[in-house]
Amino acid sequence: MQHKKTTALLLALPWIVTLLLFWLYPIIYSFVVGFTDRQLLSKTWQWVGFDNYIALLSDESFLTALKNTSIFVLGTIPVTTIVALLLALLVNKQFKGRGLFRAGYFLPSITSMVVVALIFTNLFQRGGYIALLAEMLGFTPPQHGFLLDSSTALYSIMAMDIWMAVGYYMLIFLAGLKSIPQELYEAAKIQGAGQVRQFFSITLPLLKPVALFILVINSIKSFQVFVEIFVMTQGKFETSTMVYFIYESGLTTKFNFGYASAAAYILFLIVAVFSFLQFRLLKNRGTV
Amino acid sequence: MKKILLTFALILLQSQLLSAKTTISWWQFWTDPTIKPVIEEMVEEFEKQNSDIAVELTDLTWANGHEKIVIAFASGNGPDIVELGSDWIAEFAVNGHLSEIKVDDAAQQEFHGWEMATFQSKVYAKPWFLGTRVIFGNRDLLNKAGYAETFAPISLGQFKEAVYKVDSLSKKIYGFGSNAPEKHRSYKKYLPFSWSFDAQIFSDDNRLCLLASDYAVKALNYYKELHDSCGYVANQRGIEDAFLDGKVGFVLSGDWLLKRIENEKLDFNLMSTLIPGDKYPGRSFMGGEFLAINSASKQKEAAQKFIDFITSPENQVKFCQANRSANPSSKTATEDEYFKSNTHLQTFIKQLKIANHPPVDPNWVVYESFIEKAVEDALFNGVEPGTALLKARKKIEAAR
């Protein structure tokens, strides 16, 4: 028995070591550092209590990042979820070339974010295809390009993000749709329920666990938006987000680890509360 | 068995003694195929002249080199010698990561740029080569706008007029290349105008921040007018692309543009001139590349020897020729025929004498981000220039 335990421990050791070194230690370390004035190049640092947290709450850059992140989360999640569901319903139907559409919608989500961001940077620029399209539709595109204008930059990135993410969530919805027993639809049909009624009375309630999963995963991902901001605008034109702010404070300029760690814990708290509320909201409706 | 072990140990010891070379590590940023072989050649030559020293070369990139250096120094794994931008020296010096460099009178006389490496009266790095920005113009567009072949704008008024005239040539032609906000770059475009309007960042005694003075506001209004009325807005690379494409009349740029024109074999009718100013010429931005020794290095003597070798006038000329750099730090090197024979390089040499550098302050990177935000707000976010500068001044004052 002892031998078996040792073997099990040895087998689990690589994972345990990885967890301790690269997960647990940084989590505890950054939590502690958040209460200090630690700067990377400085050889000394002091305990400052909640000073970093207090300073953050009156830091204009942090508040802007918080505002932008909120816009990003609240703007992308509903649209992504609804579009993904609609696409899933569409490609769940039998038609010629269905596989091609499924693959086509899914393709962006397996493409590197950096590559997509670079392509879209070109598309969004002055005289780019999106500007031409806007002109064709009768809109006046921003003078210097969509990403060089504070009123359009963040929304342009959000649009790209939605385009990129819907395929992935479509696939999850599709898996959810496949798990709904066909007998339910047959029974509903016999009782005279139309397609709309079937959708609201069968499909949607049974998809709620999947929707909750998508909402939580997508929220966490959206709160952590970074790569697209880094590649496309470097936080300029009112596009700085929470993670970009953390990167800027902790890994560039002053390398202020203490300040950045405090900001990271505020983000953690927001994500935790947001996820908890999502769970409670859908659980209370008796779906999970 | 013992004999075998003993023999083996002796062989090992002998090979160790034979290869007892001092190895120094050098982190540098020059990876371009036109310059890297020259760097390697210099290292080889140094090793030939100093058979007891080996140099280990590591390349950095401008995209994340600064971060790599910071992390290496913070973890105690910094190189013996590191190339630093002039803005970074104080940041490393204040935390005791750099070794002080003793500068004798001869070196003081021979090299430009010591003031950028001097923090709290101590010198922490040796100037390698310097850099400044000048005005480049498209001579063909200027001719089309009715200017004579010899025209160069001297005053700020003349410059603005020329920008407008070029801009009015066609809807597809812009008068001025205006930078989109870019970290570590945007402020270098605004400050020359600010200095040329006699504005200062700090007072002479360094006690007051003067960023929102009337002069500075006037300068930002001027810059904003060029941007709003005639600006081709893009990042630095985009502006230069458009300029070389014949779409932009004037750009503020560095000597790398000369290298690009030469490398790409462009047939371009280029005009270069000093920054215009009301008391001609205006003041430009000055920066540079410096070589510093890690305070934790155990090979300081060898490191200093290597730095002296690399920054020698002959090697600076070699480097500048390969990189088309216009401003070696060595005064002897500046006298070389290579620089004298090229009018555009001469513009840079003249401009460097009328250029300011940002204050040597460990917090400069923070202050520059505030200035960049002010310029961004004024140019792109509809904030009135005076308000934007005042906000930046308050932030700087709070951070000091």
XYZ file of C-alpha atoms in Angstrom:
688
model
C 0.000 0.000 0.000
C 2.827 2.369 0.992
C 4.655 1.491 -2.226
C 1.534 2.346 -4.261
C 1.206 5.693 -2.477
C 4.848 6.538 -3.203
C 4.412 5.611 -6.858
C 1.264 7.718 -7.098
C 3.040 10.633 -5.466
C 6.006 10.275 -7.790
C 3.722 10.220 -10.805
C 1.851 13.276 -9.591
C 5.042 15.079 -8.611
C 5.655 16.911 -11.930
C 2.154 18.369 -11.766
C 2.448 19.221 -8.048
C 5.803 20.945 -8.567
C 4.435 22.895 -11.536
C 1.384 23.904 -9.531
C 3.437 25.035 -6.567
C 6.114 26.855 -8.554
C 4.162 28.438 -11.357
C 0.703 28.834 -9.833
C 0.559 28.879 -6.083
C 3.826 30.704 -5.450
C 3.094 33.575 -7.906
C -0.455 33.896 -6.562
C 0.702 34.226 -2.945
C 3.766 36.281 -3.880
C 1.779 38.802 -5.929
C -0.817 39.088 -3.177
C 1.899 39.951 -0.643
C 3.746 42.238 -3.078
C 0.487 44.159 -3.617
C 0.943 45.537 -0.109
C 4.492 46.776 -0.779
C 6.138 49.467 -2.899
C 8.230 46.843 -4.715
C 9.783 48.079 -7.935
C 11.728 45.619 -9.995
C 15.006 47.533 -10.218
C 14.985 48.736 -6.644
C 16.992 46.657 -4.191
C 14.836 47.628 -1.203
C 11.087 47.717 -0.680
C 8.697 48.561 2.085
C 5.354 47.455 3.410
C 2.745 50.094 2.452
C -0.466 48.407 3.572
C -3.450 49.337 1.425
C -1.734 52.393 -0.127
C -1.539 50.794 -3.584
C -5.227 49.923 -3.522
C -6.179 53.420 -2.348
C -3.949 55.044 -4.982
C -5.448 52.860 -7.705
C -8.953 54.005 -6.920
C -7.969 57.600 -7.669
C -5.646 56.796 -10.570
C -7.182 58.202 -13.725
C -5.405 55.675 -15.973
C -6.654 52.778 -13.877
C -10.205 54.083 -13.848
C -10.092 54.564 -17.624
C -8.820 51.008 -18.016
C -11.604 49.785 -15.750
C -14.198 51.702 -17.772
C -12.832 50.378 -21.074
C -12.740 46.814 -19.769
C -16.362 47.124 -18.644
C -17.384 48.428 -22.077
C -15.475 45.568 -23.670
C -17.039 42.904 -21.453
C -20.591 44.233 -21.571
C -20.345 44.935 -25.283
C -18.820 41.707 -26.517
C -20.353 39.028 -24.291
C -24.045 39.437 -25.216
C -23.286 39.896 -28.909
C -20.833 36.988 -29.034
C -23.245 34.719 -27.183
C -26.276 35.594 -29.292
C -24.418 35.431 -32.616
C -22.776 32.143 -31.607
C -26.183 30.688 -30.724
C -27.719 31.840 -33.993
C -24.828 30.386 -35.968
C -25.094 27.114 -34.034
C -28.826 26.906 -34.846
C -28.010 27.639 -38.467
C -25.274 25.064 -38.936
C -27.284 22.508 -36.961
C -29.717 22.342 -39.837
C -29.238 19.913 -42.723
C -28.028 21.660 -45.852
C -25.409 21.209 -48.510
C -21.959 22.453 -47.564
C -22.789 22.571 -43.832
C -19.340 21.258 -42.908
C -17.704 24.057 -44.855
C -19.682 26.692 -42.955
C -18.916 25.069 -39.609
C -15.213 24.987 -40.415
C -15.314 28.528 -41.812
C -16.916 29.999 -38.703
C -14.584 28.065 -36.435
C -11.395 28.916 -38.326
C -10.810 32.422 -36.841
C -10.841 31.060 -33.295
C -7.915 28.745 -33.986
C -5.897 31.449 -35.717
C -3.249 33.265 -33.689
C -4.610 36.423 -32.090
C -1.461 38.318 -33.100
C -1.955 37.359 -36.748
C -5.627 38.318 -36.689
C -4.856 41.590 -34.913
C -2.221 42.496 -37.496
C -4.582 41.706 -40.385
C -7.340 43.790 -38.823
C -4.930 46.645 -38.129
C -4.494 46.816 -41.895
C -8.196 46.444 -42.596
C -9.045 49.229 -40.162
C -6.479 51.708 -41.455
C -7.158 54.806 -43.543
C -8.132 53.642 -47.033
C -8.427 50.041 -45.815
C -11.196 47.675 -46.853
C -13.391 48.454 -43.854
C -13.138 52.195 -44.539
C -14.053 51.534 -48.174
C -16.975 49.385 -47.108
C -18.170 52.095 -44.723
C -17.986 54.656 -47.542
C -19.938 52.358 -49.856
C -22.643 52.097 -47.207
C -22.791 55.855 -46.926
C -20.860 56.281 -43.679
C -17.900 58.600 -43.250
C -14.985 56.614 -41.876
C -12.647 58.282 -39.346
C -10.155 60.582 -41.064
C -7.012 58.736 -39.973
C -8.419 55.221 -39.718
C -10.602 53.365 -37.225
C -7.788 52.617 -34.803
C -6.442 56.168 -34.734
C -9.638 57.672 -33.409
C -10.747 57.537 -29.795
C -14.414 57.260 -30.735
C -13.949 54.126 -32.849
C -10.759 52.368 -31.729
C -12.171 50.327 -28.825
C -15.351 49.400 -30.710
C -13.322 48.298 -33.721
C -11.274 45.974 -31.526
C -14.470 44.679 -29.942
C -15.935 43.930 -33.383
C -12.806 41.992 -34.333
C -12.938 40.109 -31.069
C -16.562 39.109 -31.637
C -15.749 37.943 -35.174
C -12.919 35.863 -33.813
C -14.716 34.348 -30.824
C -18.145 33.403 -32.213
C -16.886 30.296 -34.010
C -15.555 28.735 -30.832
C -18.717 29.380 -28.838
C -20.816 28.283 -31.814
C -19.145 24.908 -31.571
C -19.952 24.620 -27.854
C -23.577 25.579 -28.508
C -23.640 23.032 -31.304
C -22.516 20.322 -28.883
C -25.304 21.464 -26.535
C -27.885 21.312 -29.338
C -26.782 17.789 -30.240
C -27.369 16.639 -26.675
C -31.031 17.681 -26.671
C -33.149 14.556 -27.229
C -35.041 14.661 -30.539
C -38.062 13.065 -28.846
C -38.803 16.345 -27.097
C -39.125 18.178 -30.406
C -41.267 15.350 -31.846
C -43.589 15.471 -28.830
C -43.820 19.281 -29.087
C -44.607 19.027 -32.780
C -47.399 16.531 -32.108
C -48.828 18.946 -29.570
C -48.799 21.673 -32.224
C -45.851 23.759 -31.071
C -44.255 25.834 -33.834
C -40.532 26.363 -34.324
C -40.437 29.531 -32.238
C -42.274 27.878 -29.374
C -39.968 24.872 -29.601
C -36.960 27.159 -29.415
C -38.142 29.041 -26.335
C -39.639 26.053 -24.527
C -37.124 23.333 -25.331
C -33.927 24.553 -26.928
C -33.238 27.597 -24.808
C -34.002 26.060 -21.353
C -31.935 22.981 -22.140
C -29.094 25.082 -23.456
C -28.849 27.165 -20.308
C -26.061 25.098 -18.688
C -24.066 25.503 -21.908
C -24.912 29.204 -22.030
C -23.748 29.615 -18.437
C -20.473 27.908 -19.264
C -20.034 30.188 -22.278
C -20.925 33.302 -20.300
C -18.459 32.518 -17.529
C -15.612 31.505 -19.840
C -16.213 34.426 -22.182
C -16.433 36.893 -19.282
C -13.134 35.742 -17.820
C -11.517 35.905 -21.253
C -12.952 39.342 -21.970
C -11.868 40.743 -18.620
C -8.358 39.604 -19.523
C -8.270 41.208 -22.974
C -4.685 42.150 -23.741
C -3.067 40.844 -26.937
C -5.314 42.705 -29.361
C -4.853 45.949 -27.421
C -1.085 45.449 -27.302
C -0.801 44.732 -31.010
C -3.350 47.175 -32.381
C -3.231 50.324 -30.270
C -0.811 49.848 -27.370
C -3.513 51.184 -25.086
C -3.695 54.512 -26.941
C -6.912 56.159 -28.180
C -8.792 55.260 -25.011
C -8.315 51.529 -25.454
C -6.277 50.700 -22.369
C -7.804 47.809 -20.468
C -7.176 46.353 -17.005
C -4.623 43.752 -18.070
C -2.901 46.261 -20.327
C -2.729 48.642 -17.366
C -1.231 45.870 -15.212
C 1.318 45.123 -17.937
C 2.193 48.808 -18.304
C 2.579 49.368 -14.573
C 4.376 46.159 -13.724
C 6.382 45.244 -16.775
C 7.226 48.537 -18.455
C 7.906 52.121 -17.434
C 8.545 51.903 -13.665
C 8.281 48.128 -13.262
C 6.111 48.829 -10.274
C 5.340 45.279 -9.138
C 3.500 46.320 -5.974
C 1.111 48.615 -7.785
C 0.542 46.183 -10.662
C -0.095 43.298 -8.237
C -2.711 45.335 -6.387
C -4.407 46.121 -9.715
C -4.304 42.412 -10.615
C -6.070 41.512 -7.365
C -8.756 44.118 -7.997
C -9.299 42.505 -11.406
C -9.401 39.076 -9.764
C -12.031 40.309 -7.348
C -14.149 41.789 -10.137
C -13.953 38.592 -12.199
C -14.812 36.476 -9.145
C -17.841 38.613 -8.252
C -19.007 38.726 -11.893
C -18.731 34.942 -12.266
C -20.469 34.379 -8.931
C -23.346 36.637 -9.988
C -23.687 34.809 -13.292
C -23.859 31.472 -11.462
C -26.391 32.771 -8.974
C -28.538 34.400 -11.617
C -28.882 31.314 -13.755
C -28.983 28.919 -10.795
C -31.875 30.821 -9.238
C -33.773 30.223 -12.420
C -33.441 26.519 -11.773
C -31.278 25.675 -14.709
C -28.026 24.425 -13.227
C 42.020 3.143 -10.766
C 43.466 5.965 -8.686
C 46.102 6.581 -11.355
C 43.470 6.854 -14.061
C 41.458 9.320 -11.984
C 44.550 11.360 -11.207
C 45.564 11.497 -14.883
C 42.038 12.499 -15.828
C 42.023 15.268 -13.202
C 45.387 16.542 -14.412
C 44.179 16.649 -18.023
C 41.100 18.567 -16.938
C 43.170 21.003 -14.900
C 45.567 21.534 -17.786
C 42.761 22.215 -20.250
C 41.189 24.605 -17.765
C 44.464 26.483 -17.350
C 44.998 26.635 -21.091
C 41.573 28.077 -21.643
C 41.684 30.472 -18.692
C 40.280 33.392 -20.607
C 38.338 36.237 -19.144
C 34.900 36.167 -20.707
C 32.856 39.334 -20.818
C 29.252 39.455 -21.902
C 27.886 42.307 -23.999
C 24.206 42.941 -24.704
C 23.563 45.164 -27.685
C 20.743 46.153 -30.015
C 22.291 46.073 -33.491
C 20.906 43.042 -35.281
C 20.293 44.540 -38.715
C 22.136 42.502 -41.408
C 23.978 45.621 -42.542
C 25.476 46.291 -39.135
C 25.677 42.983 -37.252
C 28.659 41.689 -39.297
C 30.519 44.925 -38.496
C 29.857 44.445 -34.796
C 31.077 40.847 -35.008
C 34.153 41.961 -36.916
C 34.975 44.481 -34.193
C 34.546 41.856 -31.498
C 36.837 39.501 -33.415
C 39.442 42.225 -33.813
C 39.270 42.983 -30.090
C 39.717 39.325 -29.202
C 42.684 39.127 -31.568
C 44.310 42.124 -29.882
C 43.445 40.802 -26.405
C 43.959 37.072 -26.550
C 43.109 36.699 -22.842
C 39.607 38.157 -23.257
C 36.619 36.583 -24.966
C 33.454 38.534 -25.707
C 30.056 36.886 -25.548
C 27.616 38.810 -27.704
C 23.862 38.842 -27.049
C 21.369 40.612 -29.289
C 18.448 42.603 -27.947
C 15.496 44.030 -29.813
C 14.083 47.534 -29.493
C 10.644 46.002 -28.919
C 11.489 44.424 -25.564
C 15.196 44.995 -24.940
C 14.598 47.429 -22.103
C 12.372 44.930 -20.284
C 14.972 42.184 -20.728
C 17.725 44.360 -19.306
C 15.601 45.376 -16.309
C 14.677 41.778 -15.514
C 18.283 40.615 -15.935
C 19.626 43.297 -13.590
C 16.844 42.735 -11.069
C 17.609 39.017 -10.939
C 21.353 39.586 -10.701
C 22.002 38.107 -14.136
C 22.894 41.262 -16.007
C 25.711 41.248 -18.563
C 29.120 42.791 -17.935
C 28.496 45.447 -20.569
C 25.130 46.714 -21.678
C 24.068 49.154 -24.342
C 21.647 51.671 -22.866
C 19.570 54.409 -24.416
C 20.377 57.797 -22.889
C 16.948 57.940 -21.196
C 17.581 54.748 -19.252
C 20.915 55.495 -17.591
C 19.559 57.292 -14.510
C 16.959 54.575 -13.953
C 19.697 51.926 -13.610
C 22.220 54.197 -11.889
C 19.889 55.272 -9.078
C 19.441 51.682 -7.995
C 23.166 50.956 -7.981
C 23.193 48.654 -10.995
C 25.837 50.562 -12.959
C 29.487 50.999 -12.278
C 30.864 54.532 -12.187
C 33.134 55.408 -15.102
C 36.196 57.549 -14.469
C 36.531 60.117 -17.213
C 39.916 61.748 -17.713
C 40.369 65.141 -19.364
C 41.298 63.624 -22.722
C 38.121 61.527 -22.835
C 36.082 64.487 -21.625
C 37.393 66.498 -24.550
C 37.163 63.769 -27.161
C 33.554 62.619 -26.670
C 30.224 64.396 -26.922
C 27.334 63.413 -24.705
C 28.830 62.856 -21.239
C 26.120 65.047 -19.718
C 23.474 62.485 -20.679
C 25.359 59.805 -18.734
C 25.961 61.937 -15.656
C 23.674 61.327 -12.734
C 24.247 63.000 -9.352
C 27.671 64.198 -10.545
C 28.876 60.721 -11.457
C 29.325 59.321 -14.952
C 27.767 55.896 -15.473
C 28.195 55.162 -19.172
C 30.337 56.055 -22.147
C 28.734 57.704 -25.174
C 28.915 55.436 -28.219
C 26.996 57.409 -30.778
C 24.355 60.079 -30.551
C 21.205 60.854 -32.428
C 19.003 63.786 -33.234
C 16.051 64.638 -35.473
C 15.985 67.023 -38.418
C 13.367 68.160 -40.915
C 13.265 66.185 -44.134
C 11.406 67.585 -47.102
C 10.350 66.314 -50.493
C 12.131 68.695 -52.870
C 9.906 67.748 -55.829
C 6.755 68.668 -53.913
C 8.344 71.914 -52.747
C 9.209 72.784 -56.324
C 5.650 72.042 -57.382
C 4.449 74.335 -54.599
C 6.497 77.111 -56.165
C 9.588 77.086 -53.982
C 13.100 77.541 -55.368
C 15.531 74.617 -55.505
C 17.525 76.084 -52.611
C 14.573 76.775 -50.313
C 14.687 75.585 -46.725
C 12.244 76.878 -44.105
C 14.046 78.870 -41.463
C 11.387 80.346 -39.198
C 8.398 78.547 -37.741
C 6.161 80.815 -39.816
C 7.945 79.875 -43.032
C 7.740 76.223 -42.158
C 4.002 76.395 -41.544
C 3.470 78.260 -44.793
C 5.453 75.654 -46.729
C 3.511 72.831 -45.064
C 0.214 74.451 -46.063
C 1.378 75.107 -49.635
C 2.446 71.501 -50.150
C -0.759 70.279 -48.561
C -2.844 72.327 -50.976
C -1.211 70.673 -54.016
C -3.678 67.805 -54.042
C -6.154 65.987 -51.830
C -3.825 63.007 -51.793
C -0.809 65.011 -50.677
C -0.266 66.022 -47.089
C 1.930 68.790 -45.795
C 3.245 67.210 -42.635
C 3.795 63.717 -41.254
C 2.147 63.710 -37.844
C 2.878 60.863 -35.475
C 0.129 58.746 -34.021
C 0.736 58.164 -30.315
C 3.600 55.742 -29.884
C 5.348 54.961 -26.653
C 8.828 56.519 -26.251
C 8.387 58.234 -29.612
C 5.557 60.779 -29.686
C 7.132 63.152 -27.177
C 10.300 63.309 -29.263
C 8.216 64.851 -32.027
C 6.552 67.492 -29.903
C 9.544 68.543 -27.780
C 11.622 70.018 -30.666
C 8.733 72.400 -31.407
C 8.333 73.108 -27.717
C 12.034 73.934 -27.321
C 11.992 75.963 -30.526
C 9.255 78.087 -28.960
C 11.659 78.655 -26.025
C 9.644 76.410 -23.717
C 11.334 74.295 -21.046
C 10.250 71.142 -19.248
C 11.817 72.146 -15.954
C 13.217 75.436 -14.702
C 16.990 75.901 -14.839
C 17.347 75.015 -11.160
C 15.194 71.910 -11.817
C 12.725 72.844 -9.093
C 9.695 73.821 -11.119
C 7.921 71.976 -13.876
C 7.262 74.443 -16.706
C 5.483 72.050 -19.027
C 2.331 74.186 -19.227
C 4.049 77.544 -19.753
C 2.685 79.983 -22.359
C 5.558 79.018 -24.662
C 4.749 75.323 -24.371
C 1.042 75.896 -24.989
C 1.889 78.018 -28.027
C 4.113 75.204 -29.301
C 1.461 72.537 -28.823
C -1.113 74.742 -30.559
C 1.304 75.125 -33.478
C 1.951 71.379 -33.613
C -1.783 70.689 -33.378
C -2.485 73.063 -36.232
C -0.014 71.209 -38.474
C -1.625 67.939 -37.400
C -5.241 69.064 -37.840
C -4.841 70.962 -41.086
C -2.135 69.153 -43.011
C -1.257 66.034 -41.061
C -0.756 62.596 -42.529
C -1.303 60.601 -39.357
C 0.336 57.215 -38.908
C 3.046 55.595 -36.854
C 6.645 56.540 -37.595
C 7.091 53.778 -40.146
C 3.796 54.664 -41.846
C 4.730 58.335 -42.057
C 8.094 57.506 -43.582
C 6.465 55.115 -46.063
C 4.074 57.866 -47.163
C 6.898 60.411 -47.307
C 9.054 58.172 -49.502
C 5.965 57.476 -51.583
C 5.711 61.188 -52.364
C 2.529 61.749 -50.376
C 3.953 63.916 -47.587
C 5.854 67.195 -47.812
C 7.764 67.278 -44.539
C 8.662 64.807 -41.819
C 10.628 65.042 -38.638
C 12.944 62.058 -38.611
C 16.328 60.609 -37.787
C 19.344 59.411 -39.758
C 17.771 55.980 -40.267
C 15.749 57.536 -43.079
C 18.967 58.185 -45.023
C 19.896 54.536 -44.551
C 16.516 53.445 -45.801
C 16.704 55.597 -48.934
C 20.153 54.177 -49.669
C 19.291 50.564 -48.880
C 16.119 50.625 -50.929
C 17.930 52.473 -53.738
C 15.171 55.061 -53.890
C 15.399 57.872 -56.369
C 14.199 60.546 -53.995
C 14.752 64.277 -54.219
C 15.476 64.813 -50.535
C 15.877 68.051 -48.679
C 17.155 68.123 -45.119
C 17.283 71.118 -42.872
C 17.545 72.158 -39.260
C 14.466 72.440 -37.082
C 12.999 75.882 -37.762
C 12.722 78.353 -34.932
C 11.833 81.948 -34.366
C 15.470 82.489 -33.430
C 16.741 80.243 -36.223
C 17.677 77.452 -35.871
C 15.247 75.699 -33.570
C 16.290 73.117 -31.038
C 15.958 69.434 -31.732
C 15.809 66.358 -29.579
C 19.060 64.645 -28.633
C 19.533 61.105 -27.446
C 22.140 58.461 -27.852
C 23.459 54.992 -27.302
C 25.744 54.436 -24.362
C 27.830 51.548 -23.069
C 27.686 50.878 -19.345
C 29.301 48.360 -17.012
C 27.241 46.282 -14.611
C 28.197 47.130 -11.015
C 28.067 43.403 -10.225
C 30.521 42.542 -13.016
C 33.668 40.731 -11.966
C 35.406 41.752 -15.194
C 35.206 45.521 -14.948
C 38.732 46.126 -16.218
C 38.257 43.953 -19.295
C 34.830 45.502 -19.833
C 36.257 49.020 -19.764
C 38.980 47.954 -22.199
C 36.337 46.624 -24.576
C 34.193 49.761 -24.310
C 37.237 51.930 -25.079
C 37.968 49.753 -28.098
C 34.422 49.852 -29.467
C 34.085 53.602 -28.973
C 37.469 54.403 -30.539
C 37.212 56.954 -33.387
C 38.158 54.353 -36.034
C 35.514 51.898 -34.882
C 32.904 54.633 -34.623
C 33.535 55.611 -38.234
C 33.261 51.936 -39.251
C 30.009 51.602 -37.347
C 28.535 54.843 -38.683
C 29.444 53.959 -42.269
C 27.732 50.594 -41.975
C 24.711 51.979 -40.143
C 24.613 55.338 -41.963
C 24.638 56.947 -38.529
C 25.309 60.642 -38.612
C 26.460 61.380 -35.098
C 29.411 59.497 -33.639
C 30.188 60.521 -30.085
C 33.873 60.905 -30.920
C 34.842 64.372 -32.122
C 37.770 62.924 -34.094
C 35.420 60.537 -35.866
C 33.122 63.440 -36.792
C 35.994 64.983 -38.739
C 36.233 61.948 -41.014
C 35.746 62.545 -44.747
C 32.713 60.232 -44.697
C 30.711 62.780 -42.711
C 32.130 65.839 -44.451
C 31.213 64.628 -47.913
C 27.504 64.158 -47.249
C 25.281 67.234 -46.914
C 22.496 65.360 -45.137
C 24.915 63.977 -42.543
C 26.202 67.505 -42.098
C 22.644 68.649 -41.302
C 22.594 66.129 -38.465
C 26.008 67.171 -37.196
C 24.939 70.827 -37.170
C 21.585 70.024 -35.537
C 23.214 68.004 -32.761
C 24.986 71.157 -31.632
C 21.573 72.809 -31.247
C 19.685 70.025 -29.523
C 18.399 69.361 -26.035
C 18.217 66.086 -24.200
C 15.571 65.216 -21.618
C 16.577 65.614 -17.989
C 18.741 62.826 -16.570
C 16.159 61.644 -14.086
C 15.305 58.098 -12.994
C 11.635 59.010 -13.319
C 11.950 60.357 -16.843
C 10.174 57.367 -18.410
C 7.178 58.213 -16.222
C 7.282 61.920 -17.063
C 7.589 61.214 -20.776
C 4.452 59.052 -20.615
C 2.576 62.047 -19.121
C 3.841 64.321 -21.893
C 2.839 61.761 -24.519
C -0.640 61.539 -23.015
C -0.954 65.332 -23.117
C 0.038 65.391 -26.799
C -2.344 62.509 -27.536
C -5.201 64.257 -25.721
C -4.594 67.548 -27.532
C -4.217 66.017 -30.979
C -6.669 63.159 -30.874
C -9.037 63.446 -27.929
C -10.239 67.005 -28.348
C -8.624 68.340 -25.174
C -7.506 71.943 -25.341
C -3.641 72.050 -25.484
C -3.331 74.249 -22.403
C -5.568 71.933 -20.371
C -3.733 68.838 -21.567
C -0.325 70.274 -20.658
C -1.551 71.527 -17.307
C -2.837 68.074 -16.478
C 0.513 66.550 -17.447
C 2.356 69.145 -15.368
C 0.259 68.287 -12.311
C 0.956 64.581 -12.823
C 4.691 65.229 -13.103
C 4.624 67.379 -9.975
C 2.804 64.638 -8.083
C 5.294 62.013 -9.268
C 8.414 64.029 -8.344
